[in-house]
Short mmCIF file of C-alpha atoms in Angstrom, two decimals:
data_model
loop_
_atom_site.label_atom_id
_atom_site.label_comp_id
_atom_site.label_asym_id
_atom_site.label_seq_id
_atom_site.Cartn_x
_atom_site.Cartn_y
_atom_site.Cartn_z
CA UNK A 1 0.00 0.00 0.00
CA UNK A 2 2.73 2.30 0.74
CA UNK A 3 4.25 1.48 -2.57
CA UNK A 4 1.38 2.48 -4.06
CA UNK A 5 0.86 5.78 -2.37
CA UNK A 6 4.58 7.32 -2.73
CA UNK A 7 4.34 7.96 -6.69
CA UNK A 8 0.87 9.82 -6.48
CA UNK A 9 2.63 11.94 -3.34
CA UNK A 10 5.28 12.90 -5.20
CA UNK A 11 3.13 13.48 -8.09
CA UNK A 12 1.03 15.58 -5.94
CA UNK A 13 3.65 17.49 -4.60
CA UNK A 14 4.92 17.87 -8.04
CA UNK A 15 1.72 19.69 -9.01
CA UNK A 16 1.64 21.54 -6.42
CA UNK A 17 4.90 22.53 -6.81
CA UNK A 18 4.21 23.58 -10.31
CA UNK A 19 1.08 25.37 -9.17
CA UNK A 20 2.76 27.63 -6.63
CA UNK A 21 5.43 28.68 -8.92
CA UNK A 22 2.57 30.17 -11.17
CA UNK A 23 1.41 32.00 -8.13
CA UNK A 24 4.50 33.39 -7.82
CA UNK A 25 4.70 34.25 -11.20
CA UNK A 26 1.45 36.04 -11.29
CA UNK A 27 2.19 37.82 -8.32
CA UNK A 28 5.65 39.31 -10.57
CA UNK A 29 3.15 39.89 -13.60
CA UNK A 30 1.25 41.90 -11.84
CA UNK A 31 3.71 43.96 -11.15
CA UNK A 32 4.66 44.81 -14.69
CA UNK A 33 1.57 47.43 -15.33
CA UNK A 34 2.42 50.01 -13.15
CA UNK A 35 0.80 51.18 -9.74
CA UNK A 36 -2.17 49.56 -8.44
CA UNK A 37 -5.16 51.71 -7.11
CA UNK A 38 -5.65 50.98 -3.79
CA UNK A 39 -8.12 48.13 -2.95
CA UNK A 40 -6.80 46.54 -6.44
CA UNK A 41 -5.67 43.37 -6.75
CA UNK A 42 -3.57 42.37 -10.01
CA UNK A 43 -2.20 39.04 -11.57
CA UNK A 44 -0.84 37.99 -15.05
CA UNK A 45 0.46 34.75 -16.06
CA UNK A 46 0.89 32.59 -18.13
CA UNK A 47 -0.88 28.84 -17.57
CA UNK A 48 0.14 27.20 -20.21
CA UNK A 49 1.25 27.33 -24.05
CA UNK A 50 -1.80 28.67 -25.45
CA UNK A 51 -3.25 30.25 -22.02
CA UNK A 52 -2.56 33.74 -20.58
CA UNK A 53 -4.16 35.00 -17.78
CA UNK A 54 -5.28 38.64 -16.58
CA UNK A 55 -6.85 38.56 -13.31
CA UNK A 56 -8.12 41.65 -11.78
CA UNK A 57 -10.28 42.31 -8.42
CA UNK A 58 -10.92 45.72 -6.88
CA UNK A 59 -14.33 47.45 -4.83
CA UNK A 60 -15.85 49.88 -6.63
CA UNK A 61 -17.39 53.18 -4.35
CA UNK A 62 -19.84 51.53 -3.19
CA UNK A 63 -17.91 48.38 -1.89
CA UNK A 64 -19.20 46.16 -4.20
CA UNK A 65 -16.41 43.63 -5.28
CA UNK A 66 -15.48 43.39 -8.80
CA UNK A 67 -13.62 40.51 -10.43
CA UNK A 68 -12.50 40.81 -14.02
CA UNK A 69 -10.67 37.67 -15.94
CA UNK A 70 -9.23 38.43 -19.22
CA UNK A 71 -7.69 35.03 -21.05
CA UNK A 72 -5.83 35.21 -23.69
CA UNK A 73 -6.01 31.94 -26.43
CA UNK A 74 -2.50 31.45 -28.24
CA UNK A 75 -4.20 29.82 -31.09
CA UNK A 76 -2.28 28.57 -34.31
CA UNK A 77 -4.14 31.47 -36.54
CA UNK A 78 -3.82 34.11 -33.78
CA UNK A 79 -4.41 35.31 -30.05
CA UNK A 80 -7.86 35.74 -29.34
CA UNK A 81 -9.27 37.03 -25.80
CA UNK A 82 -12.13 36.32 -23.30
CA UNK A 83 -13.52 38.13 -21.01
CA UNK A 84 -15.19 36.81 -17.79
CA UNK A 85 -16.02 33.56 -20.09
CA UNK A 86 -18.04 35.33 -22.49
CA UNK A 87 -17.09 34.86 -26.02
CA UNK A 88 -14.11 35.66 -28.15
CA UNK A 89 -13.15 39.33 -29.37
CA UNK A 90 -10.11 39.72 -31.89
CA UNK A 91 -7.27 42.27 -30.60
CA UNK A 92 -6.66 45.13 -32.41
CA UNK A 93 -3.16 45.51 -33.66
CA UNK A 94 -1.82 47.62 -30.68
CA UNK A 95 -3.25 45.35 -28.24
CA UNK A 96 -1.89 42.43 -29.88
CA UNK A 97 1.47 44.36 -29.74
CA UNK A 98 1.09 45.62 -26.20
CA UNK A 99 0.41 41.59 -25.44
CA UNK A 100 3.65 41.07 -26.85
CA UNK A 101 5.57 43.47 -24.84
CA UNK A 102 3.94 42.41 -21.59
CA UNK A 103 4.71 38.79 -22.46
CA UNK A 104 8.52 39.40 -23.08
CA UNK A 105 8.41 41.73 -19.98
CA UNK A 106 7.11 39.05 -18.17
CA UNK A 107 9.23 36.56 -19.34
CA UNK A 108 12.88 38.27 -18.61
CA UNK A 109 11.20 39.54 -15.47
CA UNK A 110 10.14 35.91 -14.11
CA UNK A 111 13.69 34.41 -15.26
CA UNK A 112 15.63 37.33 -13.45
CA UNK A 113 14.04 37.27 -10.34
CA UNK A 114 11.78 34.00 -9.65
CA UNK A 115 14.36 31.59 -11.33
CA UNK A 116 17.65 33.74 -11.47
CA UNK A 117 18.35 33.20 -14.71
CA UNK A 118 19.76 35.83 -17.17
CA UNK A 119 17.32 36.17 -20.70
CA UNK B 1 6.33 39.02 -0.49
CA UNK B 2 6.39 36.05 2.07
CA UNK B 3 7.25 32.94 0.08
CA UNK B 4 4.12 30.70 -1.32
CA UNK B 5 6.72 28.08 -0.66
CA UNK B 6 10.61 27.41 -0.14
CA UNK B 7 12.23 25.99 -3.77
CA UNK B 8 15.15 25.04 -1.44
CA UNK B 9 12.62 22.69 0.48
CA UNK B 10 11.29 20.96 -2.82
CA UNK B 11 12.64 17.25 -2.94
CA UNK B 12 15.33 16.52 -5.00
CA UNK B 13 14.65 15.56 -8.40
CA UNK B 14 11.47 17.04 -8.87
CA UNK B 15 12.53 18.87 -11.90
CA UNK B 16 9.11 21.08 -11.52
CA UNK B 17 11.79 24.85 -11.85
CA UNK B 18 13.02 23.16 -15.14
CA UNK B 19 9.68 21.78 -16.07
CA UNK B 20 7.99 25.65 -15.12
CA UNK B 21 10.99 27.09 -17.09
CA UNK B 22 11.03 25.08 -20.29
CA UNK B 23 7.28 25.46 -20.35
CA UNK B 24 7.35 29.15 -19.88
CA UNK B 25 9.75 29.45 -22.91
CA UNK B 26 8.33 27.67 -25.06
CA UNK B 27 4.25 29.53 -24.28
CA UNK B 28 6.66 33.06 -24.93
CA UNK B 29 8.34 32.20 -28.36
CA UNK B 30 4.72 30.55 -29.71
CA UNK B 31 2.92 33.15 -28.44
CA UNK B 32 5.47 35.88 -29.91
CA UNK B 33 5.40 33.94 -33.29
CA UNK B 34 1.69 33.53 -33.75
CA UNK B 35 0.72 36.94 -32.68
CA UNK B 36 3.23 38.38 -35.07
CA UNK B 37 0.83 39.20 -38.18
CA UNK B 38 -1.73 40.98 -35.84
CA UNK B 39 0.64 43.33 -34.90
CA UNK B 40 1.96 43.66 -38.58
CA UNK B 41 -1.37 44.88 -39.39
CA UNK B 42 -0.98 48.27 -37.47
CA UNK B 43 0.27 51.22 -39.43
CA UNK B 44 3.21 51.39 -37.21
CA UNK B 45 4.84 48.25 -38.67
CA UNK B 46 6.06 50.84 -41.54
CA UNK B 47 8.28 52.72 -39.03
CA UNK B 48 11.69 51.90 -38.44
CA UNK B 49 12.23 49.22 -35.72
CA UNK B 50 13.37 50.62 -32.12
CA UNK B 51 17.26 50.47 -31.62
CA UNK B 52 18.53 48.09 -28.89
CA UNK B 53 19.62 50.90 -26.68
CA UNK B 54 16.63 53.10 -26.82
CA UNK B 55 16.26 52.67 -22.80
CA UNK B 56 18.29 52.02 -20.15
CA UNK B 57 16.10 49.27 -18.22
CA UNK B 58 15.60 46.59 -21.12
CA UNK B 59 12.47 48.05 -22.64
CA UNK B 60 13.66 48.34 -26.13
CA UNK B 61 10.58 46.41 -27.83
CA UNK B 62 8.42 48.92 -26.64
CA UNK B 63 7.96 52.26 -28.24
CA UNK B 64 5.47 54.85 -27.99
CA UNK B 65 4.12 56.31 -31.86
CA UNK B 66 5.65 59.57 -30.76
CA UNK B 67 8.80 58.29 -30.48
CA UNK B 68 7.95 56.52 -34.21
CA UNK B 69 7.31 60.09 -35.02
CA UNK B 70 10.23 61.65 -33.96
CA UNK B 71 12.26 58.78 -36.12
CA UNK B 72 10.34 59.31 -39.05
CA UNK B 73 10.93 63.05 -38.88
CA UNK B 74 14.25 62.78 -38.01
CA UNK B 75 15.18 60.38 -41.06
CA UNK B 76 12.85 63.32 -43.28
CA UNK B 77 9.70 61.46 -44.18
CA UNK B 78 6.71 62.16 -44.26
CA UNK B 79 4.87 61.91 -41.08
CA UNK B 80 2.59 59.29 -40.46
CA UNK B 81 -1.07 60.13 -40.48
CA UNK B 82 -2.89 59.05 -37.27
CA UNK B 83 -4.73 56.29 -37.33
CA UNK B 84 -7.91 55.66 -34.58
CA UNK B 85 -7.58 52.08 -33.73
CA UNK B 86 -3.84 51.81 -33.78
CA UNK B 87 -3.02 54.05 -30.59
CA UNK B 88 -4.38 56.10 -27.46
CA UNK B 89 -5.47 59.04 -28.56
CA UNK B 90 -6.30 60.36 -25.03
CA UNK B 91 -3.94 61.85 -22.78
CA UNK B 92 -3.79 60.97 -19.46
CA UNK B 93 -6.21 63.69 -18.42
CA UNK B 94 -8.56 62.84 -20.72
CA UNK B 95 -7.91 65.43 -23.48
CA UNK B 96 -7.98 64.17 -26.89
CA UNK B 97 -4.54 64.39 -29.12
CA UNK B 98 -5.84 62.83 -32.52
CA UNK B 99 -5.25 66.17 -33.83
CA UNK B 100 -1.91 67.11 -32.31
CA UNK B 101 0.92 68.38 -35.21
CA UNK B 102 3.20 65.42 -36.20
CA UNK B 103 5.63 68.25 -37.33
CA UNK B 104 5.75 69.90 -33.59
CA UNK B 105 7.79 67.84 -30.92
CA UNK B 106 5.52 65.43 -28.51
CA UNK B 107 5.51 66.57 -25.03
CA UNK B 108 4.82 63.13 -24.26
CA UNK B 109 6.97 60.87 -21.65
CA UNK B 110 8.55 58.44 -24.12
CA UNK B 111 11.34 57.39 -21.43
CA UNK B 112 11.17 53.88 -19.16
CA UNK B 113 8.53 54.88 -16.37
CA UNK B 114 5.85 56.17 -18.96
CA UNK B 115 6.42 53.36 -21.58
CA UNK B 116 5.27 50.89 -18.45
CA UNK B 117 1.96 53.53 -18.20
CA UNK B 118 1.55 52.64 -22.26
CA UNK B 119 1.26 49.36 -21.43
CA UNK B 120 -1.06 49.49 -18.99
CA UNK B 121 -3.72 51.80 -20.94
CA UNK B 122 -4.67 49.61 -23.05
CA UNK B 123 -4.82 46.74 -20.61
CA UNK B 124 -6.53 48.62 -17.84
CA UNK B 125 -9.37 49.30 -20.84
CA UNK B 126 -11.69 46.53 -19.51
CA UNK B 127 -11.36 47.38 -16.00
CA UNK B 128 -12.87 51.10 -16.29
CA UNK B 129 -15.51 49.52 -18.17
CA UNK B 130 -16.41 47.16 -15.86
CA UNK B 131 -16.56 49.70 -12.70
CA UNK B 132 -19.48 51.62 -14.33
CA UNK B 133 -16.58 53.74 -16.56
CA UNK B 134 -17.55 55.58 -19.64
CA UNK B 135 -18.12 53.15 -22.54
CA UNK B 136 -15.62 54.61 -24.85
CA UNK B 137 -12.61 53.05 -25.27
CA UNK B 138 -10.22 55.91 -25.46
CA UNK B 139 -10.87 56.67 -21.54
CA UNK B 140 -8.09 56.08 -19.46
CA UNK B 141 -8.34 55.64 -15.28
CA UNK B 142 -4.75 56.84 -13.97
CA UNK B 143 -4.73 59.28 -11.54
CA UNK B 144 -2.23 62.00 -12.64
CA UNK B 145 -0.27 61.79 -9.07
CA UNK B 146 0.65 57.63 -9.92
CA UNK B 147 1.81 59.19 -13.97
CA UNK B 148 3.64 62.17 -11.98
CA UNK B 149 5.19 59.40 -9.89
CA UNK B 150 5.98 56.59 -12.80
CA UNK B 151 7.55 60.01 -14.75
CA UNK B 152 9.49 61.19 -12.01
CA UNK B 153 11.06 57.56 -11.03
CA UNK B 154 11.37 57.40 -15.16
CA UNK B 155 13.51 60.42 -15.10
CA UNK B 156 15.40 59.58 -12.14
CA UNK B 157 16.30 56.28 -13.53
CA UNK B 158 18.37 57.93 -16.33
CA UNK B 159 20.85 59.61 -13.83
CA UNK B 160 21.02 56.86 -11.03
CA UNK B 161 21.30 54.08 -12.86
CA UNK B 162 18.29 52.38 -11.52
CA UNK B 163 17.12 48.73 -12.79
CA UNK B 164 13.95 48.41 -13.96
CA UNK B 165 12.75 45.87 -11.14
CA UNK B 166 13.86 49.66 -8.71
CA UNK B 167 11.81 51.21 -10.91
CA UNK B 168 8.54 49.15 -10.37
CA UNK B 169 9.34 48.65 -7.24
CA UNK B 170 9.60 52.51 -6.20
CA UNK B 171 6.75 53.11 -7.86
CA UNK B 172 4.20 50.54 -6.51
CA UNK B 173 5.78 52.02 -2.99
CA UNK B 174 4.52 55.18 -4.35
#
């Protein structure tokens, strides 16, 4: 039984493993945008090869909470982006290109300081 | 930023930093390489590609369409007519500059701390929508004292050398 149970716990701690190092990853993306407001909370990241993630949360003046999730699909024919799961909206050529930027910023800015590795 | 968790605590042989890091590499080149010909299709794609050493924190990809300008002039073109979907055309206070003179020099913040502020216009877009914002998309939600900031740091930056992680990180502390 023990056999049994030691690959899924290192598999499970492999996961996890993965899974916090996107946490920390976001936490560095959202970093790249400039100052928050206050009460804002701010992540990008990237989940995978064709997923990229803007997650947003502030209170508006009323206190009512906001959340806002903006994914980005990497698709073969081009990025396309959702918003709070509601269908797919082309990006216009300078938010395609500010994508771009973001994801290279994002990229030498995760290797520098999360992994310590020169890009 | 306390620690989600300790990689120096990870078992051995995991592999999940390499794993994370090979991932991440390869989601940045295909994502770079697909989005590519949506970005062609901007006007700006016809102005000379920014130099390497255009900024002094790594930000050489970026550049605003008044610094585009500025090349174009300076290399004596013509200068580019401006073109609605393809760039802000509200200033940070809200005043419209679609019909500013390409021929008279931008007072516009092209260096490091206001090329981060570019960036975030367009993606803070949905955001100001979403809290009950005006519909338009040319609206932008910065308050002038966080640009004043960003510029200031910006400027600084040129004279003391700073890295662009001291930049962010000065200006998030405000």
């Amino acid at each position: 039984m023990l056999g049994k149970s030691r690959p899924q716990n290192v598999n499970q701690v492999r996961a996890q493993a993965y899974r916090d190092l996107i946490r920390r990853e976001a936490k560095i993306g959202g970093t790249l945008f400039g100052t928050l407001p206050n009460g804002h909370r701010r992540e990008f990241f990237c989940l995978d090869k064709h997923t990229w993630v803007w997650h947003e949360e502030w209170s508006d003046k009323s206190g009512k909470h906001h959340i806002r999730n903006t994914r980005y699909d990497v698709r073969p024919t081009g990025v396309v982006k959702i918003q709070d799961g509601r269908g797919y909206q082309a990006l216009s050529p300078s938010e395609a290109r500010n994508l771009r930027d973001a994801v290279r910023l994002y990229y030498r800015k995760v290797m520098n300081d999360l992994y310590h590795q020169t890009v | 930023m306390k620690p989600l968790f300790n990689l120096e605590t990870l078992p051995a042989g995991l592999g999940v930093e390499s794993l994370r890091i090979g991932d991440l590499s390869e989601a940045m080149e295909y994502l770079c390489r697909v989005i590519e010909p949506q970005i062609q299709d901007a006007p700006l794609a016809q102005y000379p590609e920014p130099t390497s050493n255009n900024t002094a924190v790594g930000l050489a990809d970026v550049i605003s369409l008044d610094d585009a300008r500025r090349r174009v002039l300076a290399a004596g073109q013509p200068a580019p007519v401006d073109q609605p979907d393809t760039h802000n055309l509200m200033s940070k206070n809200g005043q419209s500059t679609a019909h500013q003179d390409p021929t008279q020099p931008s007072t516009e913040d092209t260096s490091p701390g206001a090329t981060i502020i570019n960036l975030a216009d367009h993606m803070q877009q949905p955001l100001h929508d979403a809290a009950g914002g005006s519909q338009s998309a040319q609206v932008i939600d910065f308050q002038q004292h966080q640009i004043d900031n960003a510029r200031r740091l910006a400027s600084n930056a040129a004279t003391e050398d700073m890295t662009f992680a001291e930049i962010l990180q000065k200006a998030q502390n405000g």
